[in-house]
Short mmCIF file of C-alpha atoms in Angstrom, two decimals:
data_model
loop_
_atom_site.label_atom_id
_atom_site.label_comp_id
_atom_site.label_asym_id
_atom_site.label_seq_id
_atom_site.Cartn_x
_atom_site.Cartn_y
_atom_site.Cartn_z
CA MET A 1 -0.48 -0.06 0.20
CA LYS A 2 1.25 3.15 -0.80
CA ALA A 3 2.23 5.43 1.69
CA ILE A 4 -0.03 8.48 2.07
CA THR A 5 2.76 11.68 1.27
CA LYS A 6 1.94 15.17 3.60
CA ASN A 7 4.70 17.35 2.29
CA ILE A 8 4.10 21.68 2.93
CA LEU A 9 6.43 23.96 1.09
CA VAL A 10 7.37 26.49 3.33
CA ALA A 11 8.93 28.83 2.09
CA PRO A 12 10.89 32.48 4.04
CA LEU A 13 11.07 35.24 2.21
CA ASN A 14 14.89 36.45 2.30
CA TRP A 15 15.22 39.54 4.10
CA GLY A 16 17.69 40.34 6.24
CA LEU A 17 17.14 36.09 8.78
CA GLY A 18 14.05 37.50 10.80
CA HIS A 19 11.48 35.76 7.97
CA ALA A 20 13.61 32.43 8.16
CA THR A 21 14.62 32.72 11.10
CA ARG A 22 10.46 32.34 12.86
CA CYS A 23 10.30 29.45 10.58
CA ILE A 24 11.83 27.19 12.59
CA PRO A 25 9.70 26.56 15.32
CA ILE A 26 6.60 25.85 12.22
CA ILE A 27 9.23 23.14 10.26
CA GLN A 28 9.75 21.67 13.88
CA GLU A 29 6.28 21.71 14.39
CA LEU A 30 5.13 19.99 11.28
CA GLU A 31 7.74 17.21 11.27
CA LYS A 32 6.38 16.47 14.61
CA ASN A 33 3.20 16.18 13.35
CA GLY A 34 3.92 13.97 11.26
CA PHE A 35 4.42 16.58 8.69
CA THR A 36 7.38 16.55 5.85
CA PRO A 37 8.55 20.73 5.24
CA ILE A 38 10.49 21.20 2.32
CA ILE A 39 12.61 24.41 2.11
CA ALA A 40 11.82 26.93 -0.07
CA SER A 41 14.36 30.15 -0.65
CA ASP A 42 16.48 31.83 -1.79
CA GLY A 43 19.81 34.21 -0.86
CA ILE A 44 20.93 33.51 3.01
CA ALA A 45 17.43 32.24 4.04
CA LEU A 46 18.04 29.24 2.03
CA LEU A 47 21.29 28.73 3.46
CA LEU A 48 20.57 29.67 7.20
CA LEU A 49 17.61 26.93 7.08
CA GLN A 50 18.82 24.82 5.94
CA LYS A 51 21.78 24.12 8.18
CA GLU A 52 19.16 24.25 10.24
CA PHE A 53 17.38 21.58 8.60
CA PRO A 54 20.06 19.73 6.19
CA HIS A 55 18.15 15.92 6.04
CA LEU A 56 14.97 18.61 4.00
CA GLU A 57 14.67 19.04 0.75
CA SER A 58 15.17 23.21 -0.12
CA LEU A 59 15.31 24.10 -2.92
CA GLU A 60 15.92 27.52 -4.58
CA PHE A 61 12.78 30.07 -5.47
CA PRO A 62 13.29 33.94 -7.60
CA SER A 63 14.70 36.63 -5.18
CA TYR A 64 12.66 39.74 -4.73
CA LYS A 65 16.27 41.03 -5.62
CA ILE A 66 15.03 44.11 -2.61
CA GLU A 67 17.94 46.63 -2.41
CA TYR A 68 18.40 48.79 0.63
CA ALA A 69 18.86 52.39 0.56
CA LYS A 70 22.50 53.36 1.90
CA GLU A 71 20.53 56.93 3.73
CA GLY A 72 17.19 56.04 6.12
CA LYS A 73 15.41 59.19 4.23
CA ASP A 74 15.73 56.79 1.12
CA PHE A 75 14.28 54.09 1.85
CA LYS A 76 10.42 54.95 0.55
CA TRP A 77 11.84 55.17 -2.17
CA LYS A 78 14.84 53.02 -2.88
CA LEU A 79 12.35 50.41 -2.12
CA ILE A 80 9.12 51.66 -4.71
CA LYS A 81 12.24 51.88 -6.80
CA ASN A 82 11.79 47.75 -6.23
CA ILE A 83 7.93 47.09 -7.42
CA PRO A 84 8.84 46.33 -10.40
CA LYS A 85 11.85 43.49 -9.75
CA ILE A 86 9.37 42.31 -7.41
CA ILE A 87 6.32 41.89 -9.39
CA LEU A 88 7.92 39.94 -11.78
CA ALA A 89 9.29 37.36 -8.78
CA VAL A 90 5.91 37.58 -7.73
CA PHE A 91 5.23 35.95 -10.53
CA GLU A 92 7.55 33.78 -11.52
CA GLU A 93 6.45 31.88 -8.35
CA LYS A 94 2.70 31.68 -9.46
CA LYS A 95 4.58 29.30 -12.14
CA ILE A 96 6.40 27.95 -10.23
CA ILE A 97 3.83 26.81 -6.87
CA LYS A 98 1.73 25.38 -9.84
CA GLU A 99 4.37 22.81 -11.03
CA LEU A 100 5.27 21.98 -7.40
CA VAL A 101 2.08 21.27 -6.56
CA ASN A 102 1.76 18.22 -9.09
CA LYS A 103 5.38 17.36 -8.63
CA TYR A 104 5.62 17.09 -4.70
CA ASP A 105 1.91 16.19 -3.50
CA LEU A 106 1.37 18.97 -1.74
CA LYS A 107 -1.14 19.16 1.02
CA GLY A 108 -0.31 22.97 2.31
CA ILE A 109 1.99 25.63 1.20
CA ILE A 110 3.00 27.49 4.50
CA SER A 111 4.25 30.97 3.21
CA ASP A 112 5.65 33.78 5.20
CA ASN A 113 6.11 36.93 3.19
CA ARG A 114 6.49 35.43 -0.31
CA LEU A 115 3.95 37.26 -1.75
CA GLY A 116 2.81 34.71 -5.36
CA VAL A 117 3.70 32.06 -2.91
CA TYR A 118 0.08 29.77 -2.49
CA SER A 119 -2.74 27.59 -4.82
CA LYS A 120 -6.09 27.34 -4.11
CA LYS A 121 -5.65 23.68 -5.07
CA VAL A 122 -4.35 23.15 -1.42
CA PRO A 123 -5.29 25.12 1.76
CA SER A 124 -2.58 27.84 1.56
CA VAL A 125 -0.75 30.41 4.74
CA PHE A 126 0.55 33.49 5.57
CA ILE A 127 2.54 34.05 7.94
CA THR A 128 2.95 37.73 8.62
CA HIS A 129 3.18 40.51 11.94
CA GLN A 130 2.08 43.33 9.64
CA LEU A 131 -1.73 43.58 8.38
CA ASN A 132 -1.34 47.30 8.28
CA VAL A 133 2.41 48.48 6.62
CA LEU A 134 3.77 51.43 7.64
CA SER A 135 5.57 53.52 5.23
CA GLY A 136 4.28 57.51 6.28
CA ASN A 137 2.91 59.25 4.12
CA THR A 138 1.18 55.67 2.55
CA THR A 139 0.77 54.21 5.32
CA TRP A 140 -3.36 53.66 4.05
CA ILE A 141 -1.81 52.85 0.39
CA SER A 142 0.49 50.35 1.10
CA SER A 143 -1.48 48.78 3.92
CA LYS A 144 -4.94 48.05 1.78
CA LEU A 145 -2.43 46.60 -0.38
CA HIS A 146 -0.67 43.88 1.77
CA GLN A 147 -3.76 43.45 3.05
CA HIS A 148 -4.68 42.61 -0.75
CA PHE A 149 -2.53 39.66 -0.96
CA ILE A 150 -3.56 38.69 2.36
CA LYS A 151 -6.76 38.14 0.83
CA LYS A 152 -6.03 35.38 -1.56
CA PHE A 153 -4.76 32.81 1.72
CA THR A 154 -6.86 30.75 2.71
CA GLU A 155 -5.56 31.34 6.70
CA CYS A 156 -3.20 34.34 7.80
CA TRP A 157 -1.03 32.95 11.02
CA VAL A 158 0.03 35.91 12.31
CA PRO A 159 2.87 36.18 16.11
CA ASP A 160 1.78 37.54 17.89
CA PHE A 161 -1.53 37.80 21.01
CA GLN A 162 -4.79 38.92 20.09
CA GLU A 163 -5.42 40.47 23.03
CA SER A 164 -4.46 44.51 23.74
CA ARG A 165 -1.17 42.98 26.52
CA ASN A 166 0.50 42.34 22.56
CA LEU A 167 3.87 42.59 20.97
CA THR A 168 3.68 44.67 17.66
CA GLY A 169 0.62 47.19 18.27
CA LYS A 170 -0.83 48.77 15.50
CA LEU A 171 1.49 46.61 13.48
CA ALA A 172 -1.22 43.27 13.55
CA HIS A 173 -4.12 44.17 15.21
CA LEU A 174 -7.45 45.55 12.61
CA ARG A 175 -10.25 47.00 14.35
CA ASN A 176 -12.20 45.54 11.60
CA SER A 177 -11.37 43.08 8.81
CA SER A 178 -12.46 40.17 6.44
CA LEU A 179 -9.75 38.57 6.56
CA HIS A 180 -8.95 34.37 8.70
CA LEU A 181 -6.91 35.29 10.68
CA LYS A 182 -5.52 33.00 13.41
CA TYR A 183 -2.78 34.42 16.15
CA LEU A 184 0.44 32.62 16.89
CA GLY A 185 1.79 33.80 20.74
CA SER A 186 5.50 34.93 20.00
CA LEU A 187 7.05 32.64 18.46
CA SER A 188 10.48 31.93 18.94
CA ARG A 189 12.76 28.85 18.42
CA LEU A 190 14.79 30.11 21.66
CA GLU A 191 14.02 28.80 25.35
CA LYS A 192 15.54 30.24 28.43
CA LYS A 193 18.18 27.65 30.24
CA GLU A 194 19.70 29.66 34.53
CA LEU A 195 23.88 29.64 32.72
CA VAL A 196 26.28 31.14 34.17
CA TYR A 197 27.32 34.34 32.78
CA LYS A 198 29.85 34.54 29.81
CA TYR A 199 29.33 37.87 28.82
CA GLU A 200 29.00 40.98 30.04
CA LEU A 201 27.50 42.32 26.40
CA MET A 202 25.69 40.70 23.42
CA VAL A 203 25.89 42.48 19.41
CA ILE A 204 23.22 40.24 16.61
CA LEU A 205 23.38 41.77 13.42
CA SER A 206 20.68 40.65 11.58
CA GLY A 207 19.19 42.43 7.84
CA PRO A 208 19.90 42.77 4.40
CA GLU A 209 22.91 45.31 2.98
CA PRO A 210 23.92 48.06 3.49
CA GLN A 211 22.84 48.77 7.14
CA ARG A 212 24.31 45.39 7.99
CA THR A 213 28.01 46.39 7.40
CA LEU A 214 27.10 50.20 8.54
CA LEU A 215 26.19 49.38 12.09
CA GLU A 216 28.47 46.82 12.61
CA GLU A 217 31.19 49.45 11.36
CA LYS A 218 29.22 51.43 14.09
CA ILE A 219 29.06 49.15 17.13
CA ILE A 220 33.30 47.94 16.22
CA ASP A 221 34.26 51.29 16.41
CA GLU A 222 31.96 53.11 19.67
CA LEU A 223 33.40 48.98 21.33
CA GLN A 224 37.25 50.73 21.30
CA ASN A 225 35.78 51.94 24.51
CA TYR A 226 33.96 48.93 26.15
CA ASN A 227 35.79 46.97 29.12
CA GLY A 228 33.49 44.01 29.67
CA GLU A 229 33.59 40.39 27.66
CA VAL A 230 31.84 40.86 24.94
CA LEU A 231 29.93 38.94 21.92
CA PHE A 232 29.68 39.39 18.37
CA ILE A 233 28.09 38.09 16.07
CA LYS A 234 27.71 39.35 12.72
CA GLY A 235 24.84 37.72 11.31
CA LYS A 236 26.56 37.12 7.83
CA VAL A 237 26.19 33.24 6.80
CA GLU A 238 28.65 31.62 5.00
CA ASN A 239 29.41 28.01 3.99
CA ASN A 240 31.79 28.33 7.04
CA LYS A 241 31.76 29.83 11.11
CA LYS A 242 34.20 31.78 11.57
CA LYS A 243 35.94 33.48 14.91
CA GLU A 244 38.40 35.56 15.72
CA ILE A 245 39.49 36.92 19.29
CA ILE A 246 40.11 40.89 19.34
CA LYS A 247 41.61 41.36 22.91
CA ASN A 248 37.95 41.78 24.97
CA ILE A 249 35.11 40.68 21.42
CA THR A 250 34.57 36.97 20.77
CA PHE A 251 33.43 37.79 16.89
CA TYR A 252 30.83 35.09 15.19
CA ASN A 253 30.64 35.16 10.92
CA PHE A 254 26.72 33.10 12.46
CA MET A 255 25.41 30.79 14.81
CA THR A 256 23.76 27.92 14.76
CA SER A 257 20.01 27.73 16.97
CA LYS A 258 20.93 26.02 19.10
CA GLU A 259 24.46 28.31 19.48
CA ILE A 260 22.98 31.53 20.29
CA GLU A 261 20.15 29.91 22.29
CA ASN A 262 23.19 29.52 25.11
CA ALA A 263 24.86 32.62 23.40
CA TYR A 264 22.02 34.72 25.26
CA ASN A 265 21.23 33.01 27.49
CA GLU A 266 25.74 33.10 28.24
CA SER A 267 25.17 37.23 28.26
CA LYS A 268 23.51 39.34 30.69
CA ILE A 269 22.24 42.65 27.95
CA VAL A 270 21.91 42.61 23.89
CA LEU A 271 22.24 45.09 21.61
CA CYS A 272 20.24 44.77 18.20
CA ARG A 273 17.51 45.87 16.01
CA SER A 274 14.13 45.89 16.50
CA GLY A 275 13.79 43.37 14.41
CA TYR A 276 10.56 42.21 14.94
CA THR A 277 11.84 38.44 15.12
CA THR A 278 14.40 39.41 17.59
CA ILE A 279 12.20 41.39 19.47
CA MET A 280 9.96 38.04 20.28
CA ASP A 281 13.36 35.76 20.86
CA LEU A 282 13.88 38.04 22.99
CA ALA A 283 10.86 38.45 24.78
CA LYS A 284 11.29 34.25 25.13
CA LEU A 285 14.92 34.88 26.77
CA GLU A 286 13.49 37.42 29.56
CA LYS A 287 16.32 39.89 28.57
CA LYS A 288 17.31 43.34 28.88
CA ALA A 289 18.10 45.38 25.15
CA PHE A 290 19.14 47.89 23.73
CA PHE A 291 17.60 48.90 20.08
CA ILE A 292 19.35 50.32 16.53
CA PRO A 293 16.46 50.43 13.82
CA THR A 294 16.95 49.71 10.27
CA PRO A 295 17.81 53.93 8.91
CA GLY A 296 14.21 54.63 7.19
CA GLN A 297 12.62 51.08 8.51
CA PHE A 298 9.57 52.65 9.94
CA GLU A 299 8.11 48.64 11.61
CA GLN A 300 11.01 48.92 13.02
CA GLU A 301 11.82 52.53 14.43
CA TYR A 302 7.65 52.05 15.46
CA LEU A 303 8.72 48.83 17.56
CA ALA A 304 11.64 50.24 19.27
CA LYS A 305 9.54 53.69 20.35
CA ARG A 306 6.85 51.47 21.62
CA LEU A 307 9.08 49.18 23.49
CA LYS A 308 10.73 52.56 25.01
CA ARG A 309 7.65 55.01 25.44
CA ASN A 310 6.42 51.19 27.75
CA GLY A 311 9.51 50.58 29.61
CA ILE A 312 10.01 48.27 28.16
CA ALA A 313 13.21 49.19 26.47
CA PRO A 314 15.39 52.72 25.40
CA PHE A 315 16.85 53.22 21.93
CA ALA A 316 18.98 55.14 19.05
CA LYS A 317 19.17 55.48 16.30
CA GLN A 318 21.80 54.46 13.57
CA ASP A 319 23.62 57.97 14.02
CA ASP A 320 23.43 58.93 16.95
CA PHE A 321 24.53 55.64 19.46
CA ARG A 322 26.98 55.99 21.82
CA ILE A 323 28.75 53.17 23.62
CA GLU A 324 27.33 55.11 27.23
CA ASN A 325 23.65 54.65 25.49
CA LEU A 326 24.01 51.24 27.49
CA LEU A 327 24.11 53.12 30.98
CA GLU A 328 19.74 52.86 30.19
CA ILE A 329 19.09 49.98 29.87
CA GLU A 330 18.51 49.55 33.84
CA PHE A 331 16.60 52.55 33.43
CA TYR A 332 14.68 49.37 31.34
CA LYS A 333 11.68 46.62 32.60
CA GLY A 334 13.09 44.45 29.72
CA LEU A 335 10.74 42.59 27.51
CA LYS A 336 9.24 39.39 29.50
CA GLN A 337 7.43 36.40 27.77
CA PHE A 338 4.09 36.14 27.63
CA LYS A 339 1.44 32.24 27.34
CA ALA A 340 1.92 28.96 25.38
CA THR A 341 2.03 29.51 21.50
CA GLU A 342 -1.06 28.48 20.05
CA ASN A 343 -1.95 24.99 20.23
CA TRP A 344 -0.23 23.21 16.88
CA LYS A 345 -2.89 20.13 16.96
CA GLN A 346 -4.91 22.32 16.08
CA LEU A 347 -3.51 24.76 13.35
CA LEU A 348 -2.41 22.08 11.06
CA ILE A 349 -5.11 20.24 11.32
CA LEU A 350 -5.44 22.41 8.43
CA PHE A 351 -3.20 20.65 5.71
CA GLN A 352 -4.70 17.12 6.76
CA SER A 353 -6.37 15.71 4.51
CA GLU A 354 -9.51 13.50 3.93
#
């Protein structure tokens, strides 16, 4: 008797590492519940997931070829210039999906912000924490456009809490919506451990170039005046892991999930971007942090301001950051874990074949 395939395509957007890393617990839950995930992405997102799940089949999808502005004020206009390339990639995704549904006998699709990765033949899920897409004076248009794409999916899974005590604020909460939304709770690949501190400060970078490199150079320059032990993870996923120790700073180009979990738990405070996946990780680990939003990225600026306003963590603009700013952390309460994630068995019923 032929075994019933339970293949699920998991396709995160390659924009920094956040979309890929938050798919890690989803892939793990799929395997626990008897499904076979097939990974699809491009660039460093694909490379990261291949390193995390070397036993799973992986496919390379079209790149959105998003170019990031060097100056924060140019971010929105650079993104607008990218739109034709994004549309082309979305059309290519649609063509590929038509072939893959039959080739792999897919029972479902999970897309983290890949707009063309869905099918009418199988249940398709879109993952996002941005039901409202902040873009300054064009927020209304960008939000409606994003919601238009989300409606093409069977369900939209939101990695946050539905109630008023949540992490995203207005990003992931709509007053009225016809979208089929399911809130997952906080989504993190990491676990809190009681470990002895080895590092006074952990620096973890992420996000697209050139802003990742600009921040790396800025922080390294500022660390010349810092005496404590520092763990510095550059967020550069490459074929081989590299370690370098210079004075009081231990550098890594990247770490696996298990290594990063230990690194967080062995570090007293964290300096990082205010990307949402990072915030979910910090909440799960109940860490104190200082944030530097990516210049011009409205979402990260909003999250950083919201956390500061709520007395949770301080932040500074990239150009304004000085190492002395880290002293502000002690006056904030830090991130706290909320409640357990949604019942995965209930969520994954969507993909059970009749």
